[in-house]
């Protein structure tokens, strides 16, 4: 029996989907515990590309259970579209479960996301405009609607009326916008609820039962540590707990139940949206990483900002998640770069920092100090064994392991499910 959590150590898009898909072979249950359709997880199986936003990557295995946990915020229309698109590709939903306590993302959340970004002007966050922040605000403000509400017509009507009273007031009076019609909103929500009802249940209870039975449970993190509401570069973060601790309240599992945490790290770094990025390369190396790594957002299509691996940020991620081992993805993208840079610390106004400053303004002023490692020319995308990698690729991996004091047990050498080097026991 084991419970494993897979989390991103950077600003998202580390390749979590692929790592979860790979590790899911050993799992019985795959669970998302936070976030919503701001996430975009890519899995490629025999040339077929799947882009998942809400549904756990485990759905691609028909015999495994897929669970959307209570810490998520779910747009019911977006979920139905994702289900329909996957069903069209013959993906089975026989083992699919949605927590009755997951909150709903509703159309006014998406409008508010956009209006709030406009109001921020030059201070905008660069959100995915999926209504994620406003939905978590409603959850904390105790006016949110939950999946379980979709099962009860009268209750849904009452809660939606109360929420719309509030939101239409804000939209009309504060933003001078048109409000939403209650009847239209109710009809479409009730209809969506009818279709989702068979999947809605108490997933925390099921997870505990499955764990007791000795089933292997895998938690699929969305976003990354540096986007965590508390441990990320606030305010340039998402609105949920993306670190491993989020599994406990997001899925309803005690902290002692988690056996291991896998941190997914891209061999370089990317960021979509605004906020500090000390090792960002705005020149030709960054551009090359973007083109060769196909660094364009899965959710919004925005070009990702690219730069070099940053050890103080990775150290922070390893610490706050309690990571047991790392999965290093996209090292194949570094092939052909004569020099690979890695930030080892920062200088700010003559002072040296070896750890990520919690002050985001300070992080924005950090000038990285780099180590420079020699690159390699060879295409490594078909390599299956660590020992067959070019010497300088092995040195790069050894270097990161040594600096982090953690093993790198998975090495991604291409986007396909089987393009990976596995080292030792997972
Ligand atoms: P996630 O949000 O962390 O699941 O990551 P995304 O799916 O948004 O972005 C990762 C991208 O890298 C996807 O296009 C993957 O297909 C791709 N990818 C994952 N691992 C590797 C790898 O080892 N090498 C290469 N070249 N691409 C990879
Ligand atoms: P996956 O799971 C990369 C970023 C947005 C923005 C900030 C806040 O694919 O790694 P939000 O819409 O969440 O309020 O936006 O967070 N962001 C992501 N960046 N990958 C993601 O998910 C992201 N989800 C949110 O770009 O900067
Ligand atoms: Mg992504």
Coordinates of C-alpha atoms and ligand atoms in Angstrom, one line a residue:
X1 CA 0.0 0.0 0.0
X2 CA 1.4 3.4 -0.8
X3 CA 0.2 7.0 -1.1
X4 CA 2.3 9.2 -3.4
X5 CA 2.0 12.8 -4.3
X6 CA 3.4 14.3 -7.5
X7 CA 3.9 18.1 -7.3
X8 CA 5.5 20.7 -9.5
X9 CA 8.6 22.4 -8.1
X10 CA 8.5 25.5 -10.4
X11 CA 5.8 27.8 -11.9
X12 CA 3.8 24.9 -13.4
X13 CA 4.1 23.1 -16.7
X14 CA 7.0 21.0 -15.5
X15 CA 5.6 17.9 -17.2
X16 CA 3.5 16.6 -14.2
X17 CA 0.9 15.1 -16.6
X18 CA 3.5 12.9 -18.2
X19 CA 5.1 11.8 -14.9
X20 CA 1.7 11.0 -13.4
X21 CA 0.7 9.1 -16.5
X22 CA 3.9 7.1 -16.3
X23 CA 3.7 6.4 -12.6
X24 CA 0.0 5.7 -12.9
X25 CA 0.9 2.2 -14.1
X26 CA 1.7 1.4 -10.5
X27 CA -1.4 3.1 -9.1
X28 CA -5.0 2.0 -8.6
X29 CA -6.4 5.5 -8.0
X30 CA -5.3 8.9 -9.4
X31 CA -6.6 12.0 -7.7
X32 CA -6.5 15.8 -8.4
X33 CA -6.7 17.7 -5.1
X34 CA -6.6 21.4 -6.0
X35 CA -6.9 23.9 -8.8
X36 CA -9.3 23.8 -11.7
X37 CA -9.1 24.2 -15.5
X38 CA -6.3 26.7 -15.1
X39 CA -4.2 23.5 -15.4
X40 CA -3.2 22.0 -18.7
X41 CA -1.6 18.6 -18.5
X42 CA -0.3 16.9 -21.7
X43 CA 0.0 13.2 -22.1
X44 CA 1.2 11.6 -25.3
X45 CA 0.5 7.9 -25.9
X46 CA 1.6 6.3 -29.2
X47 CA 1.5 9.7 -30.9
X48 CA -2.0 10.5 -29.6
X49 CA -2.0 13.7 -27.6
X50 CA -4.3 14.3 -24.7
X51 CA -4.6 17.7 -23.1
X52 CA -6.3 17.4 -19.7
X53 CA -7.5 20.4 -17.7
X54 CA -9.7 19.1 -14.9
X55 CA -9.7 15.3 -15.2
X56 CA -6.8 13.4 -13.7
X57 CA -4.2 12.0 -16.1
X58 CA -5.1 8.5 -14.8
X59 CA -8.3 8.6 -16.9
X60 CA -6.3 7.2 -19.8
X61 CA -6.1 3.8 -18.0
X62 CA -9.7 2.4 -18.1
X63 CA -9.2 0.0 -15.1
X64 CA -7.9 2.7 -12.7
X65 CA -10.0 5.0 -10.7
X66 CA -9.9 8.8 -11.4
X67 CA -11.0 11.2 -8.7
X68 CA -11.5 15.0 -8.6
X69 CA -11.0 15.9 -5.0
X70 CA -12.8 18.4 -2.8
X71 CA -10.1 21.0 -2.9
X72 CA -10.7 21.6 -6.6
X73 CA -12.8 24.3 -8.2
X74 CA -14.7 23.0 -11.1
X75 CA -16.5 24.7 -14.0
X76 CA -19.3 22.2 -14.8
X77 CA -19.6 23.2 -18.4
X78 CA -15.8 22.9 -19.0
X79 CA -15.9 19.5 -17.3
X80 CA -18.7 18.3 -19.5
X81 CA -16.9 19.4 -22.6
X82 CA -13.7 17.6 -21.4
X83 CA -15.7 14.4 -20.6
X84 CA -17.4 14.5 -24.0
X85 CA -14.2 15.1 -25.9
X86 CA -12.5 12.1 -24.1
X87 CA -15.6 9.9 -24.6
X88 CA -15.4 10.6 -28.3
X89 CA -11.9 9.2 -28.2
X90 CA -13.2 6.0 -26.4
X91 CA -11.9 6.9 -23.0
X92 CA -14.0 5.2 -20.3
X93 CA -15.7 7.0 -17.4
X94 CA -16.8 3.9 -15.6
X95 CA -14.3 4.6 -12.8
X96 CA -14.7 8.3 -12.4
X97 CA -15.6 10.2 -9.2
X98 CA -16.1 13.8 -8.3
X99 CA -16.1 15.1 -4.8
X100 CA -19.4 16.5 -3.6
X101 CA -17.5 19.2 -1.7
X102 CA -15.6 20.5 -4.7
X103 CA -16.6 24.1 -5.4
X104 CA -18.2 25.3 -8.7
X105 CA -16.7 27.9 -11.0
X106 CA -19.6 29.8 -12.4
X107 CA -19.9 32.3 -15.3
X108 CA -19.7 35.3 -13.0
X109 CA -16.4 34.1 -11.7
X110 CA -14.9 34.2 -15.2
X111 CA -16.3 37.7 -15.7
X112 CA -14.9 38.9 -12.4
X113 CA -11.5 37.3 -13.2
X114 CA -11.3 39.5 -16.3
X115 CA -12.6 42.6 -14.7
X116 CA -10.3 42.3 -11.7
X117 CA -7.3 41.9 -14.1
X118 CA -8.4 45.0 -16.0
X119 CA -8.6 47.0 -12.8
X120 CA -5.1 45.9 -11.8
X121 CA -3.7 47.6 -14.9
X122 CA 0.0 47.4 -15.0
X123 CA -0.1 45.3 -11.8
X124 CA -2.1 42.5 -13.5
X125 CA -1.3 38.9 -12.5
X126 CA -1.7 37.4 -15.9
X127 CA -4.3 34.8 -14.8
X128 CA -5.6 32.2 -17.1
X129 CA -9.0 34.0 -16.9
X130 CA -10.8 30.8 -16.0
X131 CA -12.4 32.3 -12.9
X132 CA -10.2 30.3 -10.5
X133 CA -9.3 33.2 -8.1
X134 CA -12.9 34.5 -7.7
X135 CA -14.2 30.9 -7.2
X136 CA -11.8 30.4 -4.3
X137 CA -12.8 33.8 -2.9
X138 CA -16.4 32.7 -2.8
X139 CA -15.4 29.5 -1.1
X140 CA -13.6 31.4 1.6
X141 CA -16.4 33.9 1.8
X142 CA -18.9 31.0 2.3
X143 CA -21.1 31.9 -0.6
X144 CA -19.8 29.2 -2.9
X145 CA -21.9 26.5 -4.6
X146 CA -20.6 22.9 -4.4
X147 CA -20.9 19.9 -6.5
X148 CA -23.2 18.3 -4.0
X149 CA -25.6 21.2 -4.4
X150 CA -26.2 20.1 -8.0
X151 CA -28.0 17.0 -6.6
X152 CA -30.8 18.9 -4.9
X153 CA -33.0 21.1 -7.0
X154 CA -34.4 23.3 -4.1
X155 CA -31.1 23.8 -2.5
X156 CA -29.4 24.6 -5.7
X157 CA -32.1 27.2 -6.5
X158 CA -31.7 28.8 -3.1
X159 CA -27.9 28.9 -3.1
X160 CA -27.7 30.2 -6.7
X161 CA -30.3 33.0 -5.9
X162 CA -28.2 34.1 -2.9
X163 CA -24.9 34.0 -4.9
X164 CA -26.5 35.9 -7.8
X165 CA -28.0 38.5 -5.5
X166 CA -24.5 39.3 -4.3
X167 CA -22.7 39.0 -7.7
X168 CA -25.2 40.9 -9.7
X169 CA -25.0 43.7 -7.2
X170 CA -21.2 43.8 -7.5
X171 CA -21.3 43.5 -11.3
X172 CA -23.9 46.2 -11.8
X173 CA -23.0 48.6 -9.0
X174 CA -19.2 48.3 -8.8
X175 CA -18.3 47.4 -12.4
X176 CA -21.2 48.9 -14.3
X177 CA -21.8 45.6 -16.1
X178 CA -24.9 43.6 -16.9
X179 CA -25.8 41.0 -14.3
X180 CA -26.8 37.3 -14.9
X181 CA -30.4 36.1 -15.3
X182 CA -31.2 33.7 -12.5
X183 CA -33.5 31.5 -14.6
X184 CA -30.9 31.0 -17.4
X185 CA -28.1 30.3 -14.9
X186 CA -30.3 27.8 -13.0
X187 CA -31.4 25.9 -16.1
X188 CA -28.0 25.4 -17.5
X189 CA -26.6 24.5 -14.1
X190 CA -29.4 22.0 -13.3
X191 CA -29.0 20.4 -16.7
X192 CA -25.2 20.1 -16.2
X193 CA -25.9 18.6 -12.7
X194 CA -28.1 16.0 -14.2
X195 CA -25.3 14.8 -16.4
X196 CA -22.6 15.0 -13.6
X197 CA -24.8 13.4 -10.9
X198 CA -23.7 9.8 -11.4
X199 CA -20.1 10.7 -10.6
X200 CA -20.7 13.0 -7.6
X201 CA -20.0 11.3 -4.2
X202 CA -18.1 11.5 -0.9
X203 CA -14.6 10.9 -2.3
X204 CA -12.7 11.4 1.0
X205 CA -14.6 8.4 2.4
X206 CA -13.8 6.3 -0.7
X207 CA -10.1 7.2 -0.7
X208 CA -9.8 6.1 2.9
X209 CA -11.6 2.8 2.2
X210 CA -9.4 2.2 -0.9
X211 CA -6.3 3.0 1.2
X212 CA -7.3 0.6 3.9
X213 CA -7.8 -2.1 1.3
X214 CA -4.1 -1.6 0.3
X215 CA -4.8 0.2 -3.0
X216 CA -2.0 2.5 -4.4
X217 CA -3.1 6.1 -4.5
X218 CA -1.5 8.8 -6.6
X219 CA -2.1 12.5 -6.1
X220 CA -1.6 14.7 -9.2
X221 CA -0.6 18.2 -8.3
X222 CA -1.6 21.1 -10.6
X223 CA 0.4 24.3 -11.0
X224 CA 3.6 24.4 -9.1
X225 CA 5.2 25.3 -5.8
X226 CA 6.1 28.9 -6.9
X227 CA 2.4 29.4 -7.7
X228 CA 1.3 28.2 -4.3
X229 CA -0.9 30.8 -2.5
X230 CA 1.4 30.8 0.6
X231 CA 4.7 29.4 -0.6
X232 CA 4.8 31.0 -4.1
X233 CA 5.8 34.4 -5.3
X234 CA 2.7 36.2 -3.9
X235 CA 0.7 37.9 -5.3
X236 CA 1.8 36.4 -8.6
X237 CA 0.4 33.0 -7.7
X238 CA -2.8 31.0 -8.1
X239 CA -5.4 30.8 -5.4
X240 CA -4.9 27.2 -4.1
X241 CA -2.5 25.2 -2.1
X242 CA -0.4 23.6 -4.7
X243 CA 2.3 22.0 -2.4
X244 CA 2.1 18.5 -1.1
X245 CA 0.4 19.7 2.1
X246 CA -2.6 20.6 -0.1
X247 CA -3.3 16.9 -0.5
X248 CA -4.5 16.6 3.1
X249 CA -7.1 19.3 3.1
X250 CA -7.9 19.0 -0.7
X251 CA -8.5 15.3 -0.6
X252 CA -9.4 14.8 3.0
X253 CA -6.4 12.6 4.1
X254 CA -4.3 12.9 7.3
X255 CA -0.7 14.0 6.8
X256 CA 0.7 10.7 8.2
X257 CA -1.0 8.9 5.3
X258 CA 1.3 10.3 2.6
X259 CA 4.2 8.0 2.0
X260 CA 6.2 9.8 -0.6
X261 CA 6.4 13.1 -2.5
X262 CA 7.8 13.3 -6.0
X263 CA 8.9 16.7 -7.2
X264 CA 8.7 17.3 -11.0
X265 CA 11.4 19.7 -12.3
X266 CA 12.0 20.8 -15.8
X267 CA 15.7 20.9 -16.8
X268 CA 15.3 24.6 -17.3
X269 CA 12.5 27.0 -16.1
X270 CA 9.4 28.5 -17.6
X271 CA 6.7 30.8 -16.4
X272 CA 3.4 32.0 -17.9
X273 CA 1.8 35.1 -16.5
X274 CA 3.4 38.0 -14.6
X275 CA 5.8 38.1 -11.7
X276 CA 9.5 37.8 -10.9
X277 CA 11.7 35.2 -12.7
X278 CA 15.3 35.8 -11.7
X279 CA 16.9 33.4 -14.3
X280 CA 14.6 34.5 -17.2
X281 CA 16.6 34.7 -20.5
X282 CA 14.9 37.3 -22.7
X283 CA 17.6 36.9 -25.3
X284 CA 18.3 34.2 -27.9
X285 CA 18.9 31.3 -25.4
X286 CA 15.5 31.9 -23.9
X287 CA 13.9 32.0 -27.3
X288 CA 15.7 28.8 -28.3
X289 CA 14.4 27.0 -25.2
X290 CA 10.8 28.2 -26.0
X291 CA 11.0 27.0 -29.6
X292 CA 12.8 23.7 -29.0
X293 CA 10.8 23.0 -25.9
X294 CA 7.5 24.0 -27.5
X295 CA 6.9 26.3 -24.5
X296 CA 3.4 27.6 -25.3
X297 CA 0.6 27.3 -22.7
X298 CA -1.7 24.3 -23.0
X299 CA -4.6 26.3 -21.4
X300 CA -4.2 29.8 -22.9
X301 CA -1.7 29.3 -25.7
X302 CA 0.5 32.1 -24.3
X303 CA 4.2 31.9 -25.0
X304 CA 6.0 30.7 -21.8
X305 CA 8.8 32.9 -20.5
X306 CA 12.0 30.7 -20.4
X307 CA 15.2 30.7 -18.4
X308 CA 17.7 28.6 -16.5
X309 CA 17.3 26.2 -13.6
X310 CA 17.3 28.1 -10.3
X311 CA 18.7 26.1 -7.3
X312 CA 17.5 28.5 -4.5
X313 CA 13.9 28.1 -5.9
X314 CA 14.3 24.4 -6.3
X315 CA 15.7 24.1 -2.7
X316 CA 12.7 26.0 -1.5
X317 CA 10.3 23.6 -3.3
X318 CA 12.1 20.5 -2.0
X319 CA 11.8 21.9 1.5
X320 CA 8.2 23.0 1.6
X321 CA 7.0 19.8 -0.1
X322 CA 9.2 17.4 1.7
X323 CA 10.2 15.9 -1.6
X324 CA 11.7 12.4 -1.5
X325 CA 13.0 12.3 -5.1
X326 CA 12.9 14.3 -8.3
X327 CA 11.7 13.6 -11.8
X328 CA 13.7 15.8 -14.2
X329 CA 11.9 16.4 -17.5
X330 CA 12.8 17.8 -20.9
X331 CA 16.5 17.4 -20.5
X332 CA 16.4 16.5 -24.3
X333 CA 15.6 20.1 -25.0
X334 CA 19.0 21.1 -23.7
X335 CA 20.8 19.1 -26.5
X336 CA 22.8 21.3 -28.7
X337 CA 23.3 24.1 -26.2
X338 CA 27.0 24.7 -25.8
X339 CA 26.6 26.0 -22.3
X340 CA 24.0 25.2 -19.6
X341 CA 23.6 27.8 -16.9
X342 CA 22.3 27.1 -13.4
X343 CA 21.6 29.7 -10.7
X344 CA 23.3 28.9 -7.4
X345 CA 22.4 32.0 -5.5
X346 CA 21.6 35.7 -5.9
X347 CA 23.1 39.1 -5.3
X348 CA 20.8 41.9 -4.3
X349 CA 22.3 45.4 -3.7
X350 CA 25.7 43.8 -2.7
X351 CA 24.1 41.2 -0.4
X352 CA 24.3 37.5 -1.1
X353 CA 21.2 35.2 -0.9
X354 CA 21.4 31.4 -1.1
X355 CA 17.6 30.9 -0.4
X356 CA 14.5 32.2 -2.1
X357 CA 13.5 35.4 -0.4
X358 CA 9.9 35.3 0.8
X359 CA 9.7 39.0 -0.2
X360 CA 8.5 39.0 -3.8
X361 CA 9.8 42.5 -4.5
X362 CA 13.2 41.4 -3.4
X363 CA 13.0 38.2 -5.5
X364 CA 12.3 40.6 -8.4
X365 CA 15.5 42.4 -7.8
X366 CA 17.6 39.3 -7.5
X367 CA 20.6 39.0 -9.8
X368 CA 21.5 35.3 -10.1
X369 CA 25.0 34.0 -9.7
X370 CA 25.5 31.2 -12.2
X371 CA 27.5 28.0 -12.5
X372 CA 28.2 27.2 -16.1
X373 CA 28.1 23.5 -17.2
X374 CA 29.3 22.2 -20.6
X375 CA 26.5 21.0 -22.9
X376 CA 26.3 18.1 -25.3
X377 CA 25.4 17.8 -29.0
X378 CA 23.8 14.4 -29.2
X379 CA 20.1 13.8 -29.7
X380 CA 19.2 11.8 -26.5
X381 CA 15.4 11.3 -27.2
X382 CA 15.7 7.6 -27.7
X383 CA 18.0 6.8 -24.8
X384 CA 16.7 4.3 -22.3
X385 CA 19.6 3.9 -19.8
X386 CA 21.3 6.5 -17.8
X387 CA 24.7 5.2 -18.6
X388 CA 24.1 5.7 -22.4
X389 CA 23.6 9.5 -21.9
X390 CA 26.4 11.7 -23.1
X391 CA 28.9 12.4 -20.3
X392 CA 27.9 16.0 -20.0
X393 CA 24.2 15.2 -19.6
X394 CA 25.1 12.7 -16.9
X395 CA 27.2 15.4 -15.2
X396 CA 24.3 17.9 -15.3
X397 CA 22.0 15.3 -13.6
X398 CA 24.7 14.4 -11.0
X399 CA 25.3 18.1 -10.3
X400 CA 21.6 18.7 -9.5
X401 CA 21.4 15.6 -7.4
X402 CA 24.4 16.7 -5.4
X403 CA 23.2 20.3 -5.0
X404 CA 19.7 19.2 -3.8
X405 CA 20.9 16.1 -1.8
X406 CA 18.1 14.1 -3.5
X407 CA 18.1 11.4 -6.1
X408 CA 16.7 12.0 -9.6
X409 CA 14.9 8.8 -10.4
X410 CA 13.0 9.7 -13.5
X411 CA 14.6 11.5 -16.5
X412 CA 12.3 12.7 -19.3
X413 CA 14.0 12.6 -22.7
X414 CA 10.9 13.3 -24.9
X415 CA 7.1 13.9 -24.6
X416 CA 6.0 10.3 -25.3
X417 CA 4.9 8.0 -22.4
X418 CA 7.9 5.8 -23.0
X419 CA 10.6 8.5 -23.5
X420 CA 11.9 8.3 -20.0
X421 CA 14.9 6.9 -18.1
X422 CA 14.0 5.2 -14.8
X423 CA 16.7 4.8 -12.2
X424 CA 16.3 2.3 -9.4
X425 CA 13.1 1.6 -7.5
X426 CA 10.4 4.2 -7.7
Ligands
LIG1 P1 2.2 20.0 -16.7 O1 1.2 21.1 -16.7 O2 3.2 20.0 -15.6 O3 1.5 18.6 -16.8 O4 3.0 20.1 -18.1 P2 2.4 20.6 -19.6 O5 1.8 19.4 -20.2 O6 1.7 21.9 -19.5 O7 3.8 20.9 -20.3 C1 4.8 20.0 -20.4 C2 5.1 19.8 -21.9 O8 6.3 19.1 -22.1 C3 4.1 19.0 -22.6 O9 4.0 19.5 -24.0 C4 4.7 17.6 -22.6 O10 4.2 16.8 -23.7 C5 6.1 17.9 -22.7 N1 7.0 17.0 -22.1 C6 6.9 16.3 -20.9 N2 8.0 15.7 -20.5 C7 8.9 15.9 -21.6 C8 10.2 15.5 -21.8 O11 10.9 14.8 -21.0 N3 10.8 16.0 -23.0 C9 10.1 16.7 -23.9 N4 10.7 17.1 -25.0 N5 8.8 17.1 -23.7 C10 8.2 16.7 -22.5
LIG2 P1 -0.4 23.4 -14.8 O1 -1.1 22.5 -13.9 C1 1.4 27.4 -15.5 C2 -0.6 30.8 -13.6 C3 -1.2 31.8 -14.5 C4 -1.0 33.0 -13.7 C5 -1.2 32.5 -12.2 C6 -2.6 32.8 -11.7 O2 -0.6 23.2 -16.2 O3 1.1 23.5 -14.4 P2 -5.0 31.6 -12.2 O4 -5.7 31.5 -13.5 O5 -4.6 30.3 -11.6 O6 -5.6 32.6 -11.2 O7 -3.6 32.3 -12.7 O8 -1.0 31.2 -12.3 N1 -1.0 29.4 -13.8 C7 -0.3 28.4 -14.4 N2 0.9 28.5 -15.0 N3 0.8 26.2 -15.4 C8 -0.4 26.1 -14.8 O9 -1.0 24.9 -14.5 C9 -1.0 27.2 -14.3 N4 -2.2 27.5 -13.6 C10 -2.2 28.8 -13.3 O10 -0.5 31.9 -15.7 O11 0.3 33.5 -13.7
LIG3 MG1 0.5 22.7 -17.9

